[in-house]
Amino acid sequence: MNNNKLSLNESQRAAVHHTTGPARVLAGPGSGKTLVLTHRIRHLINECHVNPANILVITFTRAAAAEMKSRFYELMGGASASVTFGTFHSVYFHILRSAYRMGSDVIITEEHKMSLLREIVDKLELDIEDESDFIQGIIGEISLVKGEMLDLAHYYAKNCPEEVFRSVYASYQEALIREQKIDFDDIMVMCLELLQQRPDILAGWQKRFTYILIDEFQDINLIQYRIIRLLAAPQNNLFIVGDDDQSIYRFRGAKPEIMLNFTKDYPKAKEISLTTNYRSAKKIVSASSKVIGHNAVRLKKELTAASEMEGMVTVWPCLTIKEEYEHMIERIKQYLNEGYSPGDIAILFRTNMGQNNLVGKLMEHNLPFTMGSFLPNLFEHWAVLDILAYMRVAYGSRERRDILRIINKPNRYVSRALLNEPFIDLDSLKDNCGDKSWMRERLDIFEQSLAMIRRMVPYGAVRYIRKAVGYDEYVVEYAKYRRMDPKEIFGVLDELESAVDGIRTYPALLKHIQAYTETLKEKARESKSGEFAKDRIVIRTMHSAKGLEYPIVLLPDVNEGVVPHSRANGEADVEEERRLFYVAMTRAKERLHIFYVKERYSQKSQCSRYVDELLGTGEGKASRR
């Protein structure tokens, strides 16, 4: 027991020994928050003689809950205690199930939810190209509306016009009622209503859970917080642990303001800061602290490194993405030669789509890698499928699905009713135009464009379809309807151009696509099974890397429009993006390499403002190579 006490620093010990009343524990990266939580539970049981059944520990994921439970049992010497570990959803559903005797089969599965929304979208006959992405966006917005208890009448939709979103939302709710299902967000809504309307039930749970500990509190949303406040009263033994600087899920409804304002809701709350970083070397801690210090809305804290290792932080300016990836490959090979294993190295991207070309480079150099999260296949993006359909038609395909896919991109005002055969003859199509000479002229130009495409190498064909045929103009119109920044779709098409550059023929392109697709499937299988994970370079998004750590971290494409993302319009968005960059930086234990380019896809590009902040004068100054 004494050894465990010695392993705690002064602030950790203060947190562990906190007994009654509310407490806010600010836990910086690598500061030992799981250690603090598990030791405090043990302290409550062994020293304060709290009944383990009266202790509730909440995390945000099932994996985190299982890990916390495992660490606690290990600390207790394997003795099983009746402490409750769970996620917000599992705990709140347990409360509902006890009151309403409902089974877990009442919760709609994600597959069923997607199916319902697909039916709704199809019935509404919405002009949506990226249906899966659109539905995922709608799911996120439905969750946001419920989690924030927003008035739908005054909600500004992000994925489509308001009337479309309201129609989809209403149809979805009707479908849930019809099928006697609830979704995860309904669990929150119903639980809050139950506890507000039934003081007797609330009192029972308040008596059951007299000590509540919450991990990753910065990610809590409004409805989760309101329920917790009810459960914690009147004793308010609410012990929250988190880091407002690592709040990166505002798009899911997380509200870091709740943690920031915790002491306003609980004026007597004890405040403790865990400011010793046991993960990262000195220069990494100093550099990351310098960047996050530029956020105005945050709780001030001064982090220090426990390690005596200086470490390394470098910034690599590159002319082009091709040069950037060559530098990265060179650094990776150098580290492997120095004795690091591939699994010691992580490459963290801002978005999934940015990864495709690097994956191709790693394949080319025969370097082993695994994808820590699902990587969308560039060649399966809807806009890329449009371009490939143009090429197929240019090379002779007359299948209805190919013609239908491209005939009105850009709009040639060709009616779908004219395209009702399995194979479309363009001459017959022109004959069916009747007295619409303008349509025949457009179809003539369409055929001329197809003839041009056939004579081009793939790179030239993509450029021609975008600029001369007018596909980019179509993208602008579509993005306006979908309330997207067209630059997002242009970025995908730019990536396509880069991916096909150097491929000389259409058959060679098809062969490349097939090989690339097979490799992605193989990597996805490896990632899902965890096979070879320790022997592979890790490729992840910055979001999915939260909570992980690696000796060496490489951050590519740290440019304006990427980090921060082009969608970051307001100051709150820019601060959230800075928090995300901070999270990425603090995954590194020994070496951190930041890359940016001066030119992206033949256009000038600026390094991220966060790089400028990092390279300013002061203690955290990084070296620019």
Tab-separated table of C-alpha atoms in Angstrom, residues 388-603:
chain	number	residue	atom	x	y	z
A	388	LEU	CA	-14.506	7.383	-63.478
A	389	ALA	CA	-17.985	7.055	-65.015
A	390	TYR	CA	-17.025	9.778	-67.510
A	391	MET	CA	-13.955	7.721	-68.413
A	392	ARG	CA	-15.935	4.483	-68.746
A	393	VAL	CA	-18.410	6.145	-71.090
A	394	ALA	CA	-15.550	7.705	-73.052
A	395	TYR	CA	-14.097	4.203	-73.494
A	396	GLY	CA	-17.361	2.787	-74.799
A	397	SER	CA	-19.690	1.998	-71.901
A	398	ARG	CA	-23.320	2.759	-72.644
A	399	GLU	CA	-24.799	1.215	-69.523
A	400	ARG	CA	-27.744	3.185	-68.207
A	401	ARG	CA	-26.195	3.581	-64.731
A	402	ASP	CA	-23.040	5.174	-66.203
A	403	ILE	CA	-24.905	7.533	-68.532
A	404	LEU	CA	-27.420	8.413	-65.829
A	405	ARG	CA	-24.600	9.201	-63.398
A	406	ILE	CA	-22.959	11.864	-65.576
A	407	ILE	CA	-25.462	13.121	-68.130
A	408	ASN	CA	-26.521	16.088	-65.958
A	409	LYS	CA	-23.174	16.834	-64.345
A	410	PRO	CA	-23.074	19.654	-65.327
A	411	ASN	CA	-26.778	20.004	-66.019
A	412	ARG	CA	-27.670	19.300	-69.659
A	413	TYR	CA	-31.381	19.178	-68.791
A	414	VAL	CA	-31.753	15.639	-70.090
A	415	SER	CA	-34.837	14.027	-68.572
A	416	ARG	CA	-34.418	10.713	-66.731
A	417	ALA	CA	-37.545	9.576	-68.592
A	418	LEU	CA	-35.476	9.428	-71.787
A	419	LEU	CA	-32.997	7.073	-70.130
A	420	ASN	CA	-35.167	4.020	-69.527
A	421	GLU	CA	-33.282	1.308	-71.407
A	422	PRO	CA	-30.513	-0.897	-69.912
A	423	PHE	CA	-28.140	0.499	-72.552
A	424	ILE	CA	-28.350	4.017	-73.941
A	425	ASP	CA	-27.721	4.834	-77.591
A	426	LEU	CA	-26.665	8.484	-77.788
A	427	ASP	CA	-27.893	8.869	-81.395
A	428	SER	CA	-31.316	7.574	-80.399
A	429	LEU	CA	-31.259	9.891	-77.418
A	430	LYS	CA	-30.712	12.857	-79.740
A	431	ASP	CA	-33.533	11.656	-82.002
A	432	ASN	CA	-35.860	11.635	-78.969
A	433	CYS	CA	-35.187	15.282	-78.217
A	434	GLY	CA	-38.020	16.339	-80.501
A	435	ASP	CA	-37.895	20.041	-81.311
A	436	LYS	CA	-35.392	20.780	-78.550
A	437	SER	CA	-32.454	21.665	-80.753
A	438	TRP	CA	-30.564	23.077	-77.748
A	439	MET	CA	-30.599	19.628	-76.132
A	440	ARG	CA	-29.229	18.008	-79.308
A	441	GLU	CA	-26.451	20.610	-79.355
A	442	ARG	CA	-25.552	19.813	-75.755
A	443	LEU	CA	-25.487	16.097	-76.482
A	444	ASP	CA	-23.226	16.772	-79.509
A	445	ILE	CA	-20.826	18.664	-77.229
A	446	PHE	CA	-21.096	15.804	-74.715
A	447	GLU	CA	-20.003	13.313	-77.398
A	448	GLN	CA	-17.146	15.556	-78.480
A	449	SER	CA	-15.986	15.742	-74.862
A	450	LEU	CA	-16.042	11.941	-74.598
A	451	ALA	CA	-13.870	11.706	-77.719
A	452	MET	CA	-11.366	14.134	-76.166
A	453	ILE	CA	-11.260	12.225	-72.889
A	454	ARG	CA	-10.502	8.985	-74.739
A	455	ARG	CA	-7.353	10.515	-76.257
A	456	MET	CA	-5.948	11.708	-72.899
A	457	VAL	CA	-3.821	10.152	-70.162
A	458	PRO	CA	-5.810	9.772	-66.882
A	459	TYR	CA	-4.393	12.934	-65.286
A	460	GLY	CA	-5.285	15.031	-68.334
A	461	ALA	CA	-8.724	13.432	-68.493
A	462	VAL	CA	-9.495	14.354	-64.873
A	463	ARG	CA	-8.404	17.962	-65.480
A	464	TYR	CA	-10.422	18.158	-68.692
A	465	ILE	CA	-13.603	16.775	-67.086
A	466	ARG	CA	-13.287	19.236	-64.218
A	467	LYS	CA	-12.391	22.386	-66.129
A	468	ALA	CA	-13.509	22.026	-69.755
A	469	VAL	CA	-16.543	19.786	-69.367
A	470	GLY	CA	-17.650	21.802	-66.323
A	471	TYR	CA	-17.743	19.246	-63.517
A	472	ASP	CA	-16.316	21.804	-61.055
A	473	GLU	CA	-19.275	24.068	-61.813
A	474	TYR	CA	-21.613	21.225	-60.921
A	475	VAL	CA	-19.698	20.737	-57.633
A	476	VAL	CA	-20.256	24.389	-56.687
A	477	GLU	CA	-24.017	24.063	-57.228
A	478	TYR	CA	-24.252	20.781	-55.351
A	479	ALA	CA	-22.178	22.070	-52.432
A	480	LYS	CA	-24.497	25.077	-52.142
A	481	TYR	CA	-27.516	22.770	-51.790
A	482	ARG	CA	-25.705	20.555	-49.262
A	483	ARG	CA	-24.373	23.549	-47.311
A	484	MET	CA	-20.826	22.341	-47.860
A	485	ASP	CA	-17.695	24.206	-48.751
A	486	PRO	CA	-16.987	23.198	-52.387
A	487	LYS	CA	-13.301	23.176	-51.442
A	488	GLU	CA	-13.961	19.918	-49.568
A	489	ILE	CA	-15.032	18.189	-52.792
A	490	PHE	CA	-12.341	19.963	-54.812
A	491	GLY	CA	-9.824	18.588	-52.310
A	492	VAL	CA	-10.964	15.048	-53.116
A	493	LEU	CA	-10.643	15.724	-56.848
A	494	ASP	CA	-7.208	17.305	-56.329
A	495	GLU	CA	-6.190	14.162	-54.486
A	496	LEU	CA	-7.465	12.082	-57.404
A	497	GLU	CA	-5.312	14.100	-59.810
A	498	SER	CA	-2.277	13.480	-57.638
A	499	ALA	CA	-3.081	9.762	-57.350
A	500	VAL	CA	-3.338	9.221	-61.135
A	501	ASP	CA	-0.395	11.429	-62.073
A	502	GLY	CA	2.164	9.212	-63.807
A	503	ILE	CA	-0.333	6.527	-64.869
A	504	ARG	CA	-0.196	6.453	-68.653
A	505	THR	CA	-3.264	4.484	-69.773
A	506	TYR	CA	-6.852	3.796	-68.773
A	507	PRO	CA	-6.254	0.010	-68.345
A	508	ALA	CA	-3.264	0.811	-66.092
A	509	LEU	CA	-5.527	3.067	-64.021
A	510	LEU	CA	-8.069	0.276	-63.577
A	511	LYS	CA	-5.291	-2.080	-62.499
A	512	HIS	CA	-4.003	0.500	-59.981
A	513	ILE	CA	-7.490	1.018	-58.532
A	514	GLN	CA	-7.985	-2.727	-58.107
A	515	ALA	CA	-4.615	-3.207	-56.347
A	516	TYR	CA	-5.185	-0.180	-54.111
A	517	THR	CA	-8.688	-1.336	-53.155
A	518	GLU	CA	-7.465	-4.830	-52.265
A	519	THR	CA	-4.711	-3.376	-50.073
A	520	LEU	CA	-7.192	-1.178	-48.204
A	521	LYS	CA	-9.462	-4.177	-47.575
A	522	GLU	CA	-6.514	-6.149	-46.248
A	523	LYS	CA	-5.475	-3.288	-43.951
A	524	ALA	CA	-9.053	-2.897	-42.729
A	525	ARG	CA	-9.148	-6.609	-41.814
A	526	GLU	CA	-5.827	-6.279	-39.967
A	527	SER	CA	-7.026	-3.189	-38.129
A	528	LYS	CA	-10.275	-4.850	-37.066
A	529	SER	CA	-8.546	-7.973	-35.767
A	530	GLY	CA	-5.606	-6.125	-34.215
A	531	GLU	CA	-3.317	-8.426	-36.172
A	532	PHE	CA	0.274	-7.193	-36.654
A	533	ALA	CA	-0.625	-3.856	-35.000
A	534	LYS	CA	2.684	-3.660	-33.111
A	535	ASP	CA	4.675	-4.367	-36.254
A	536	ARG	CA	3.068	-1.672	-38.391
A	537	ILE	CA	3.394	2.088	-38.789
A	538	VAL	CA	0.131	3.531	-37.464
A	539	ILE	CA	-1.974	5.843	-39.634
A	540	ARG	CA	-4.790	7.613	-37.790
A	541	THR	CA	-6.842	10.753	-37.739
A	542	MET	CA	-6.066	13.253	-34.988
A	543	HIS	CA	-9.497	12.627	-33.467
A	544	SER	CA	-9.047	8.861	-33.288
A	545	ALA	CA	-5.577	9.180	-31.716
A	546	LYS	CA	-6.918	10.808	-28.534
A	547	GLY	CA	-5.819	8.847	-25.478
A	548	LEU	CA	-2.995	7.067	-27.330
A	549	GLU	CA	0.763	7.633	-27.309
A	550	TYR	CA	3.721	6.833	-29.562
A	551	PRO	CA	7.483	7.422	-29.311
A	552	ILE	CA	7.472	9.162	-32.707
A	553	VAL	CA	4.642	11.210	-34.216
A	554	LEU	CA	4.538	12.789	-37.683
A	555	LEU	CA	1.916	15.422	-38.489
A	556	PRO	CA	1.553	16.043	-42.249
A	557	ASP	CA	-0.269	18.844	-44.092
A	558	VAL	CA	-0.263	21.355	-41.227
A	559	ASN	CA	-1.520	24.097	-43.531
A	560	GLU	CA	-4.269	26.676	-43.377
A	561	GLY	CA	-7.467	25.064	-44.629
A	562	VAL	CA	-6.359	21.687	-43.287
A	563	VAL	CA	-5.303	22.526	-39.703
A	564	PRO	CA	-7.385	24.532	-38.926
A	565	HIS	CA	-9.912	23.009	-41.301
A	566	SER	CA	-11.557	25.194	-43.912
A	567	ARG	CA	-14.871	24.739	-42.070
A	568	ALA	CA	-13.498	26.574	-39.021
A	569	ASN	CA	-15.110	29.960	-39.548
A	570	GLY	CA	-15.660	31.472	-36.101
A	571	GLU	CA	-13.216	31.934	-33.239
A	572	ALA	CA	-14.787	29.028	-31.314
A	573	ASP	CA	-14.105	26.748	-34.306
A	574	VAL	CA	-10.503	27.944	-34.568
A	575	GLU	CA	-9.974	27.290	-30.852
A	576	GLU	CA	-11.422	23.786	-31.180
A	577	GLU	CA	-9.055	23.113	-34.105
A	578	ARG	CA	-6.156	24.356	-31.966
A	579	ARG	CA	-7.211	21.907	-29.245
A	580	LEU	CA	-7.217	19.125	-31.827
A	581	PHE	CA	-3.711	20.067	-32.958
A	582	TYR	CA	-2.654	20.137	-29.292
A	583	VAL	CA	-4.034	16.626	-28.816
A	584	ALA	CA	-2.062	15.460	-31.863
A	585	MET	CA	1.168	17.056	-30.606
A	586	THR	CA	0.825	15.514	-27.159
A	587	ARG	CA	0.562	11.961	-28.527
A	588	ALA	CA	4.360	12.105	-29.039
A	589	LYS	CA	6.634	10.770	-26.312
A	590	GLU	CA	10.097	11.412	-27.780
A	591	ARG	CA	10.001	12.983	-31.231
A	592	LEU	CA	7.475	15.167	-32.985
A	593	HIS	CA	7.779	16.129	-36.658
A	594	ILE	CA	5.422	18.705	-38.164
A	595	PHE	CA	5.220	19.097	-41.956
A	596	TYR	CA	3.596	21.726	-44.134
A	597	VAL	CA	3.702	22.492	-47.852
A	598	LYS	CA	4.077	25.723	-49.773
A	599	GLU	CA	2.038	24.405	-52.670
A	600	ARG	CA	-0.995	22.102	-52.580
A	601	TYR	CA	-2.177	20.670	-55.880
A	602	SER	CA	-0.558	23.434	-57.955
A	603	GLN	CA	-1.880	26.231	-55.751
